[in-house]
Short mmCIF file of C-alpha atoms and ligand atoms in Angstrom, two decimals:
data_model
loop_
_atom_site.label_atom_id
_atom_site.label_comp_id
_atom_site.label_asym_id
_atom_site.label_seq_id
_atom_site.Cartn_x
_atom_site.Cartn_y
_atom_site.Cartn_z
CA MET A 131 9.38 -8.00 20.29
CA ASN A 132 12.76 -8.31 18.49
CA ASP A 133 13.16 -6.68 14.85
CA ARG A 134 13.02 -9.87 13.07
CA GLN A 135 9.84 -10.87 14.83
CA GLN A 136 8.29 -7.41 13.67
CA VAL A 137 9.58 -8.01 10.25
CA GLN A 138 8.07 -11.47 10.16
CA GLN A 139 4.70 -9.90 11.27
CA LEU A 140 5.02 -7.59 8.35
CA LEU A 141 5.55 -10.62 5.88
CA ASP A 142 2.76 -12.35 7.37
CA PHE A 143 0.64 -9.45 6.71
CA ILE A 144 1.53 -8.74 3.20
CA ASP A 145 1.23 -12.60 2.26
CA ALA A 146 -2.58 -12.09 3.92
CA SER A 147 -2.86 -9.10 1.44
CA PRO A 148 -2.87 -9.88 -2.14
CA SER A 149 -4.53 -6.74 -3.19
CA PRO A 150 -5.44 -3.61 -1.87
CA TRP A 151 -8.92 -4.96 -0.87
CA HIS A 152 -7.43 -7.71 0.90
CA ALA A 153 -4.75 -5.10 2.70
CA VAL A 154 -7.74 -3.27 4.39
CA ALA A 155 -9.44 -6.22 5.27
CA THR A 156 -6.28 -7.61 7.06
CA MET A 157 -5.82 -4.16 8.90
CA GLU A 158 -9.67 -4.43 9.83
CA GLN A 159 -9.15 -7.51 11.56
CA ALA A 160 -6.23 -6.24 13.63
CA LEU A 161 -8.14 -2.99 14.49
CA GLN A 162 -11.10 -5.01 15.80
CA ALA A 163 -8.77 -7.29 17.78
CA ALA A 164 -7.48 -4.06 19.63
CA ALA A 165 -11.41 -2.92 20.47
CA PHE A 166 -11.75 -0.54 17.79
CA THR A 167 -15.19 0.25 16.29
CA ARG A 168 -16.24 0.41 12.62
CA LEU A 169 -18.16 3.31 11.74
CA SER A 170 -20.21 4.04 8.28
CA GLU A 171 -20.13 7.17 6.92
CA LYS A 172 -23.55 6.84 6.09
CA ASN A 173 -24.65 6.81 9.72
CA SER A 174 -24.01 9.58 12.43
CA TRP A 175 -21.35 9.28 14.68
CA GLN A 176 -21.49 9.44 18.42
CA LEU A 177 -17.72 9.69 19.54
CA GLU A 178 -16.36 9.21 22.86
CA ALA A 179 -13.04 10.52 24.12
CA GLY A 180 -10.94 7.70 24.37
CA GLY A 181 -12.67 5.75 21.77
CA ARG A 182 -11.06 3.95 19.11
CA TYR A 183 -12.57 3.69 15.46
CA PHE A 184 -12.19 3.01 11.94
CA VAL A 185 -13.89 3.97 8.67
CA VAL A 186 -13.27 2.18 5.42
CA ARG A 187 -14.29 3.93 1.89
CA ASP A 188 -15.07 1.71 -0.92
CA ASP A 189 -13.23 -1.59 0.57
CA SER A 190 -9.82 -0.50 0.00
CA SER A 191 -9.09 2.59 1.90
CA ILE A 192 -9.05 2.91 5.51
CA ILE A 193 -8.80 5.53 8.21
CA ALA A 194 -8.43 4.46 11.80
CA PHE A 195 -8.48 7.02 14.74
CA VAL A 196 -8.27 7.47 18.47
CA VAL A 197 -10.37 10.34 19.78
CA GLY A 198 -7.64 11.78 22.53
CA HIS A 199 -8.39 13.49 25.83
CA LYS A 200 -6.50 16.53 25.20
CA VAL A 201 -7.94 19.89 23.81
CA LEU A 202 -8.11 19.11 19.92
CA ALA A 203 -8.21 22.61 18.86
CA GLU A 204 -4.80 22.97 20.69
CA ASN A 205 -3.37 19.50 20.44
CA GLY A 206 -4.23 18.80 16.92
CA TYR A 207 -4.49 15.88 15.08
CA LYS A 208 -1.59 13.59 14.70
CA ILE A 209 -1.64 11.73 11.45
CA ILE A 210 0.30 8.80 9.74
CA GLY A 211 -0.38 8.69 6.09
CA ALA A 212 0.46 5.80 3.75
CA HIS A 213 -0.98 4.04 0.50
CA THR A 214 -2.74 0.47 0.21
CA ASP A 215 -2.17 0.06 -3.53
CA SER A 216 0.96 -1.31 -5.27
CA PRO A 217 1.92 -1.21 -9.15
CA GLY A 218 1.21 -4.50 -11.24
CA LEU A 219 -1.09 -5.87 -13.54
CA ARG A 220 -5.03 -6.24 -13.23
CA ILE A 221 -7.49 -8.55 -14.78
CA LYS A 222 -9.35 -7.04 -17.88
CA PRO A 223 -13.28 -6.97 -17.68
CA HIS A 224 -13.39 -9.91 -20.55
CA ALA A 225 -10.61 -11.94 -18.67
CA LEU A 226 -10.00 -15.04 -21.07
CA HIS A 227 -9.34 -14.94 -24.59
CA LYS A 228 -8.14 -17.76 -27.21
CA SER A 229 -4.94 -17.62 -28.70
CA GLY A 230 -4.38 -20.88 -30.99
CA GLU A 231 -4.66 -23.77 -28.67
CA ILE A 232 -4.10 -21.61 -25.59
CA LEU A 233 -6.34 -19.73 -22.95
CA ARG A 234 -4.82 -16.36 -22.00
CA MET A 235 -5.86 -13.88 -19.15
CA GLY A 236 -5.91 -10.27 -20.54
CA VAL A 237 -4.04 -7.82 -18.17
CA GLU A 238 -3.95 -4.03 -17.96
CA VAL A 239 -1.05 -2.24 -16.23
CA TYR A 240 -1.75 -0.77 -13.36
CA GLY A 241 0.40 2.40 -12.11
CA GLY A 242 4.28 1.62 -13.08
CA PRO A 243 5.71 -1.87 -12.25
CA ILE A 244 8.77 -3.36 -13.39
CA LEU A 245 7.25 -5.62 -16.12
CA ALA A 246 10.02 -7.69 -16.67
CA THR A 247 10.12 -8.56 -13.25
CA PHE A 248 6.68 -10.18 -13.56
CA THR A 249 7.88 -12.89 -16.16
CA ASP A 250 8.68 -16.60 -14.87
CA ARG A 251 6.79 -16.01 -11.40
CA ASP A 252 4.30 -18.13 -9.53
CA LEU A 253 1.56 -15.74 -10.26
CA SER A 254 -2.19 -15.79 -9.34
CA PHE A 255 -5.34 -13.06 -8.61
CA ALA A 256 -7.14 -11.76 -6.08
CA GLY A 257 -9.67 -9.12 -5.49
CA ARG A 258 -13.44 -8.65 -4.64
CA VAL A 259 -16.71 -9.54 -6.66
CA SER A 260 -19.89 -7.87 -6.74
CA TYR A 261 -23.11 -9.74 -6.66
CA ARG A 262 -26.60 -9.68 -6.07
CA ASP A 263 -28.03 -11.74 -3.38
CA GLU A 264 -31.30 -13.15 -2.72
CA ALA A 265 -32.79 -10.04 -1.41
CA GLY A 266 -31.73 -8.32 -4.45
CA GLU A 267 -29.04 -6.38 -2.72
CA ILE A 268 -25.55 -5.49 -3.97
CA LYS A 269 -23.15 -7.36 -1.95
CA THR A 270 -19.36 -7.44 -2.03
CA GLN A 271 -17.11 -10.55 -1.83
CA LEU A 272 -13.16 -10.87 -1.25
CA VAL A 273 -11.73 -13.74 -3.28
CA ARG A 274 -8.36 -15.21 -3.49
CA PHE A 275 -7.08 -17.98 -5.81
CA GLU A 276 -4.31 -19.47 -3.53
CA GLN A 277 -2.64 -21.54 -5.97
CA SER A 278 -0.51 -20.43 -8.78
CA LEU A 279 -2.94 -20.29 -11.82
CA LEU A 280 -1.22 -17.91 -14.11
CA ARG A 281 2.45 -17.42 -15.67
CA LEU A 282 3.97 -15.13 -18.04
CA PRO A 283 6.80 -17.33 -19.40
CA ASN A 284 9.91 -15.60 -20.89
CA LEU A 285 11.01 -15.70 -24.25
CA ALA A 286 14.03 -18.20 -24.69
CA ILE A 287 17.16 -16.49 -25.22
CA HIS A 288 17.55 -18.43 -28.74
CA MET A 289 14.50 -16.29 -29.96
CA ASN A 290 15.82 -12.90 -28.15
CA ARG A 291 19.57 -12.91 -28.56
CA GLY A 292 20.02 -9.14 -27.50
CA VAL A 293 17.88 -9.66 -24.04
CA ASN A 294 20.95 -9.27 -22.28
CA GLU A 295 22.45 -6.37 -24.24
CA ASP A 296 19.00 -4.12 -24.54
CA GLY A 297 16.81 -5.45 -21.49
CA LEU A 298 13.70 -7.41 -21.65
CA LYS A 299 11.01 -4.87 -23.34
CA LEU A 300 7.47 -6.10 -23.16
CA ASN A 301 4.88 -4.90 -25.43
CA LYS A 302 1.86 -4.07 -22.87
CA GLN A 303 -0.96 -5.01 -25.13
CA SER A 304 0.28 -7.91 -26.83
CA GLU A 305 3.14 -9.67 -24.67
CA LEU A 306 1.79 -9.32 -21.37
CA PRO A 307 -1.60 -11.55 -21.46
CA LEU A 308 -0.85 -14.58 -18.84
CA ILE A 309 -1.00 -18.19 -19.72
CA TYR A 310 -3.67 -19.75 -18.15
CA SER A 311 -4.63 -23.36 -19.61
CA MET A 312 -5.03 -25.27 -22.84
CA SER A 313 -8.24 -24.36 -24.58
CA SER A 314 -10.55 -26.64 -26.36
CA LYS A 315 -12.83 -25.54 -29.20
CA GLU A 316 -15.99 -25.88 -27.44
CA GLN A 317 -14.95 -23.53 -24.73
CA PHE A 318 -16.24 -20.22 -24.13
CA PRO A 319 -13.61 -18.19 -22.42
CA ASP A 320 -16.05 -16.00 -20.66
CA GLN A 321 -17.90 -19.09 -19.48
CA VAL A 322 -14.54 -20.77 -18.35
CA PHE A 323 -13.90 -17.78 -16.28
CA THR A 324 -17.27 -17.09 -14.84
CA GLU A 325 -17.11 -21.12 -13.73
CA LEU A 326 -13.68 -20.61 -12.07
CA LEU A 327 -15.18 -17.64 -10.10
CA VAL A 328 -18.75 -19.64 -9.03
CA THR A 329 -16.25 -22.51 -8.06
CA GLN A 330 -14.27 -20.20 -5.88
CA CYS A 331 -16.98 -17.59 -4.36
CA HIS A 332 -19.89 -20.34 -4.17
CA ILE A 333 -22.14 -17.56 -5.68
CA ALA A 334 -24.60 -18.46 -8.64
CA ALA A 335 -23.33 -17.60 -12.48
CA GLU A 336 -26.34 -15.35 -12.56
CA GLN A 337 -25.82 -13.37 -9.60
CA ILE A 338 -22.39 -12.24 -10.19
CA LEU A 339 -22.45 -8.79 -11.71
CA SER A 340 -18.58 -7.53 -11.90
CA TRP A 341 -15.49 -7.56 -10.29
CA GLU A 342 -12.12 -6.36 -9.76
CA PHE A 343 -8.63 -8.33 -9.66
CA ASN A 344 -4.99 -7.93 -9.11
CA VAL A 345 -2.30 -10.23 -10.12
CA TYR A 346 -0.10 -11.34 -7.44
CA ASP A 347 2.87 -13.10 -6.64
CA THR A 348 2.04 -16.47 -4.64
CA GLN A 349 5.69 -16.97 -3.30
CA LYS A 350 5.89 -15.75 0.26
CA GLY A 351 8.38 -13.10 2.10
CA ALA A 352 11.68 -14.31 3.07
CA PHE A 353 14.74 -13.11 4.88
CA TRP A 354 17.94 -12.90 3.05
CA GLY A 355 21.51 -11.84 3.29
CA ALA A 356 24.29 -12.28 6.19
CA GLU A 357 22.66 -12.82 9.29
CA ASP A 358 19.21 -12.31 7.77
CA ALA A 359 19.92 -8.67 7.52
CA PHE A 360 17.43 -8.03 5.04
CA TYR A 361 13.85 -9.10 3.64
CA THR A 362 11.85 -9.43 0.55
CA ASP A 363 8.28 -9.81 -0.65
CA SER A 364 6.00 -8.05 -3.14
CA GLN A 365 4.02 -4.66 -2.31
CA LEU A 366 6.78 -3.40 0.70
CA ASP A 367 6.04 -0.20 -1.22
CA ASN A 368 3.77 0.47 0.43
CA LEU A 369 2.43 -2.13 2.74
CA ALA A 370 5.69 -2.05 4.80
CA SER A 371 4.67 1.71 5.89
CA CYS A 372 0.61 0.71 6.63
CA HIS A 373 2.06 -2.03 8.70
CA ALA A 374 4.54 0.10 10.54
CA GLY A 375 1.66 2.77 11.09
CA LEU A 376 -0.76 0.24 12.33
CA THR A 377 1.93 -1.30 14.51
CA ALA A 378 2.84 2.11 16.17
CA LEU A 379 -0.86 3.20 16.56
CA LEU A 380 -1.76 -0.34 18.32
CA ASP A 381 0.57 0.03 21.22
CA GLU A 382 -1.16 0.58 24.58
CA VAL A 383 1.14 3.13 25.61
CA VAL A 384 0.29 5.24 22.46
CA LEU A 385 -3.26 4.44 22.46
CA ASN A 386 -3.45 5.61 26.21
CA ALA A 387 -1.24 8.85 25.73
CA GLY A 388 -4.32 11.06 25.26
CA ASN A 389 -3.74 12.37 21.82
CA THR A 390 -5.98 12.33 18.75
CA LEU A 391 -4.19 9.92 16.40
CA VAL A 392 -5.09 9.15 12.89
CA CYS A 393 -3.65 6.50 10.35
CA ALA A 394 -4.83 7.09 6.91
CA PHE A 395 -4.10 4.61 4.30
CA PHE A 396 -5.29 5.42 0.94
CA ASP A 397 -5.66 3.45 -2.28
CA HIS A 398 -4.93 4.83 -5.84
CA GLU A 399 -1.77 6.42 -4.92
CA GLU A 400 0.03 4.37 -7.83
CA VAL A 401 -2.38 5.93 -10.31
CA GLY A 402 -2.51 9.42 -9.21
CA SER A 403 -4.65 9.57 -6.06
CA GLU A 404 -7.56 10.95 -7.82
CA SER A 405 -10.68 9.06 -6.90
CA THR A 406 -13.34 8.83 -4.21
CA LYS A 407 -11.11 7.28 -2.00
CA GLY A 408 -7.49 8.41 -3.17
CA ALA A 409 -5.60 10.63 -1.14
CA ASP A 410 -6.20 13.36 -3.67
CA GLY A 411 -10.09 12.90 -2.62
CA SER A 412 -12.20 13.95 0.33
CA PHE A 413 -11.97 11.19 2.64
CA LEU A 414 -9.09 12.53 4.99
CA PRO A 415 -11.09 16.01 4.96
CA ASP A 416 -14.31 14.42 5.74
CA VAL A 417 -13.05 12.18 8.42
CA LEU A 418 -11.08 15.02 10.23
CA GLU A 419 -14.19 17.42 9.98
CA ARG A 420 -16.29 14.69 11.41
CA ILE A 421 -14.43 14.13 14.12
CA ALA A 422 -14.08 17.97 14.88
CA LEU A 423 -17.98 17.91 14.74
CA ALA A 424 -18.58 15.14 16.92
CA ALA A 425 -16.42 16.98 19.45
CA ALA A 426 -18.49 20.08 19.05
CA LEU A 427 -15.69 22.09 17.78
CA ASN A 428 -16.91 25.48 15.86
CA THR A 429 -15.15 26.17 12.36
CA GLU A 430 -12.52 28.31 13.90
CA ASP A 431 -11.52 25.62 16.60
CA TYR A 432 -11.39 23.29 13.72
CA LYS A 433 -9.05 25.13 11.81
CA ARG A 434 -6.97 25.94 14.75
CA ALA A 435 -7.03 22.03 15.24
CA LEU A 436 -5.62 21.73 11.45
CA ALA A 437 -3.12 24.14 12.09
CA ASN A 438 -1.79 22.48 15.41
CA SER A 439 -1.58 19.12 13.23
CA PHE A 440 1.19 17.10 12.14
CA MET A 441 1.25 14.45 9.30
CA LEU A 442 4.05 11.98 8.47
CA SER A 443 3.66 10.98 4.98
CA VAL A 444 5.41 7.61 4.91
CA ASP A 445 6.36 5.78 1.51
CA MET A 446 9.28 3.90 0.62
CA ALA A 447 12.78 5.42 -0.52
CA HIS A 448 15.21 4.48 -2.87
CA ALA A 449 18.39 2.61 -1.12
CA TYR A 450 21.86 2.89 -2.58
CA GLN A 451 22.71 -0.06 -5.08
CA PRO A 452 26.40 -0.14 -5.48
CA ASN A 453 25.80 -1.87 -9.14
CA PHE A 454 24.28 1.48 -10.10
CA PRO A 455 26.31 4.36 -8.76
CA ALA A 456 25.43 6.34 -12.05
CA ALA A 457 21.58 6.54 -10.65
CA TYR A 458 22.02 8.25 -7.39
CA GLU A 459 22.92 11.66 -6.45
CA THR A 460 26.43 11.16 -5.10
CA GLU A 461 26.30 13.25 -1.82
CA HIS A 462 22.82 11.81 -0.73
CA LYS A 463 23.02 8.11 -1.02
CA VAL A 464 20.89 6.37 1.69
CA TYR A 465 21.28 2.79 2.99
CA VAL A 466 19.18 0.06 4.12
CA ASN A 467 19.31 -0.42 7.74
CA LYS A 468 20.77 3.18 8.45
CA GLY A 469 17.22 4.65 9.82
CA PRO A 470 14.23 6.25 8.65
CA VAL A 471 14.84 8.45 5.04
CA ILE A 472 13.88 11.95 5.19
CA LYS A 473 12.74 12.91 1.49
CA LEU A 474 13.49 16.44 0.17
CA ASN A 475 12.61 18.17 -2.98
CA ALA A 476 12.98 21.85 -3.70
CA ASN A 477 10.10 21.37 -6.47
CA GLN A 478 7.57 19.91 -3.69
CA ARG A 479 7.51 16.63 -4.98
CA TYR A 480 7.77 16.23 -1.49
CA SER A 481 5.97 17.89 1.42
CA SER A 482 9.25 18.16 3.74
CA GLU A 483 10.33 21.52 4.39
CA SER A 484 13.04 22.74 7.26
CA VAL A 485 10.49 23.02 10.18
CA SER A 486 8.83 19.86 9.38
CA VAL A 487 12.02 18.33 8.93
CA ALA A 488 13.61 19.51 12.17
CA MET A 489 10.64 18.54 14.04
CA PHE A 490 11.00 14.76 12.62
CA ILE A 491 14.58 14.47 13.48
CA GLY A 492 13.46 15.66 17.25
CA TRP A 493 11.56 12.14 17.23
CA CYS A 494 14.56 10.30 15.72
CA GLN A 495 16.46 11.78 18.83
CA ALA A 496 14.04 11.14 21.28
CA ALA A 497 13.82 7.45 19.82
CA ASN A 498 17.32 6.98 20.02
CA ILE A 499 17.58 6.05 16.19
CA PRO A 500 19.24 7.22 13.35
CA TYR A 501 17.91 9.18 10.28
CA GLN A 502 19.24 9.70 6.60
CA LYS A 503 18.23 12.73 4.08
CA TYR A 504 17.76 12.00 0.77
CA ALA A 505 17.41 14.19 -2.57
CA HIS A 506 17.00 12.54 -6.11
CA ARG A 507 19.69 13.03 -8.75
CA THR A 508 19.02 16.68 -10.12
CA ASP A 509 19.02 15.66 -13.92
CA ILE A 510 16.27 12.68 -13.33
CA PRO A 511 12.58 13.45 -12.57
CA CYS A 512 11.77 12.59 -9.04
CA GLY A 513 8.89 10.63 -7.80
CA SER A 514 6.32 11.92 -5.44
CA THR A 515 3.91 10.64 -2.68
CA ILE A 516 0.26 11.52 -0.94
CA GLY A 517 2.36 14.06 1.12
CA PRO A 518 1.96 17.29 -0.97
CA MET A 519 -1.55 16.88 -1.92
CA THR A 520 -3.01 16.37 1.42
CA SER A 521 -0.86 19.07 2.85
CA ALA A 522 -2.16 21.42 0.22
CA LYS A 523 -5.80 20.48 1.05
CA LEU A 524 -5.73 20.55 4.60
CA GLY A 525 -2.94 23.08 5.41
CA ILE A 526 -1.43 20.33 7.77
CA ARG A 527 2.51 20.50 8.37
CA THR A 528 3.87 17.48 6.72
CA VAL A 529 7.08 15.44 6.30
CA ASP A 530 7.97 13.03 3.77
CA VAL A 531 9.88 9.89 5.27
CA GLY A 532 10.12 6.21 4.37
CA ASN A 533 12.49 3.27 4.75
CA ALA A 534 15.05 2.51 2.20
CA MET A 535 14.41 -0.23 -0.05
CA TRP A 536 15.77 -1.85 -3.20
CA ALA A 537 14.06 -2.55 -6.69
CA MET A 538 10.96 -0.14 -5.92
CA HIS A 539 7.96 -1.13 -8.21
CA SER A 540 9.63 -4.71 -8.80
CA ILE A 541 7.26 -7.79 -7.83
CA ARG A 542 9.97 -8.80 -5.60
CA GLU A 543 11.35 -5.75 -3.67
CA SER A 544 13.80 -5.76 -0.57
CA ALA A 545 14.43 -3.88 2.20
CA GLY A 546 16.43 -3.78 5.88
CA VAL A 547 15.21 -5.85 9.00
CA GLN A 548 16.23 -3.07 11.54
CA ASP A 549 14.94 -0.20 9.69
CA HIS A 550 11.23 -1.68 10.14
CA ALA A 551 11.78 -1.32 13.97
CA TYR A 552 13.36 2.00 13.73
CA MET A 553 10.26 3.38 11.94
CA ILE A 554 7.86 1.97 14.15
CA ALA A 555 9.83 3.29 17.12
CA VAL A 556 9.96 7.01 15.66
CA MET A 557 6.36 6.72 14.71
CA GLN A 558 5.44 5.68 18.35
CA CYS A 559 7.32 8.62 19.65
CA PHE A 560 5.46 11.10 17.21
CA PHE A 561 2.01 9.82 18.20
CA LYS A 562 2.96 9.89 21.88
CA HIS A 563 4.74 13.33 21.88
ZN1 ZN B 787 4.87 4.40 -2.68
#
């Protein structure tokens, strides 16, 4: 498969995944097609050497793993970590409300999106609905509204004369509600919303109990630039890394290399990771421990396995944008299509250190791909990833890496076509090593 075909698969993956719950369902399909078995954390696990498994926690975090033939205590776990969520807008519990003659959808800001990029886009919403079935059980169903139902129209420049000088500023409470429809006097907004759900989910109104919805952009991903060297879509941060990790894992040579391989993709990274299914929670430690228990390792051998493990914490990086040179550290510019970016921060906002960086460079060299090193400007606060918290919890040597991209946290982000293939190649090298 060439670089462009790999990116087309990524764009199809993102377009099938308008929310973190959908992203996990999309990955689940790919895993099942590759003969992975779904495990429940509620049941006891009988794992076989060479077996392929995955676990989902609360619909939006997933850990897929392969039990290797090699001795776990000595060989350790080879882990790729990333996140399934992206910053944006989430629908409020009482979704619709009247404003004069118009029905608007109330939204809450999730994480740190660039809010101005949500204006004038063909928006809709997708997520999950929890309901009581005929037998009285609580069930969950994924729901996606395909058509563009929502919009945040900009204010005309005639009422916002300074917009090009001051930038577009939106009050999060009063200026973000999305326009849904005209309203009539007889309508009750909650009822209108419930009817919308009933029509889409085919569940009776009285059975629907609760839901979570993400606002998404209905425009599909696309290639752009000379020779289609770049691509664009929503949620590249961080579904591009999830897709690269999963593609690397689902290679037959990788799967049969005899190593214990783990892909851990978490929800809630954009809001701090502190939740039952977040990277700062117990999900990864629980799964690693249960893999060890199923292989009858004692506590010392489990600790040895952790000490012999390595994690690639993969999240997107900031590509140099020449229109804004002052935003970048002049000696550490990184570019799209120039290879994976190794992220370094002395204050441990990234988990990379000398040895883990050296090991990653070794895999890049073995895969015959370029790499770049990034440091943030010293006078601007640096972002972080799931790397520091997972390595602190488990004591696993970790490197923070990711592909360079433009417009991180915009609803329409961009990256380089070659980089996606480079990342998959170095991940496969790491998994096979
Ligand atoms: Zn990210």
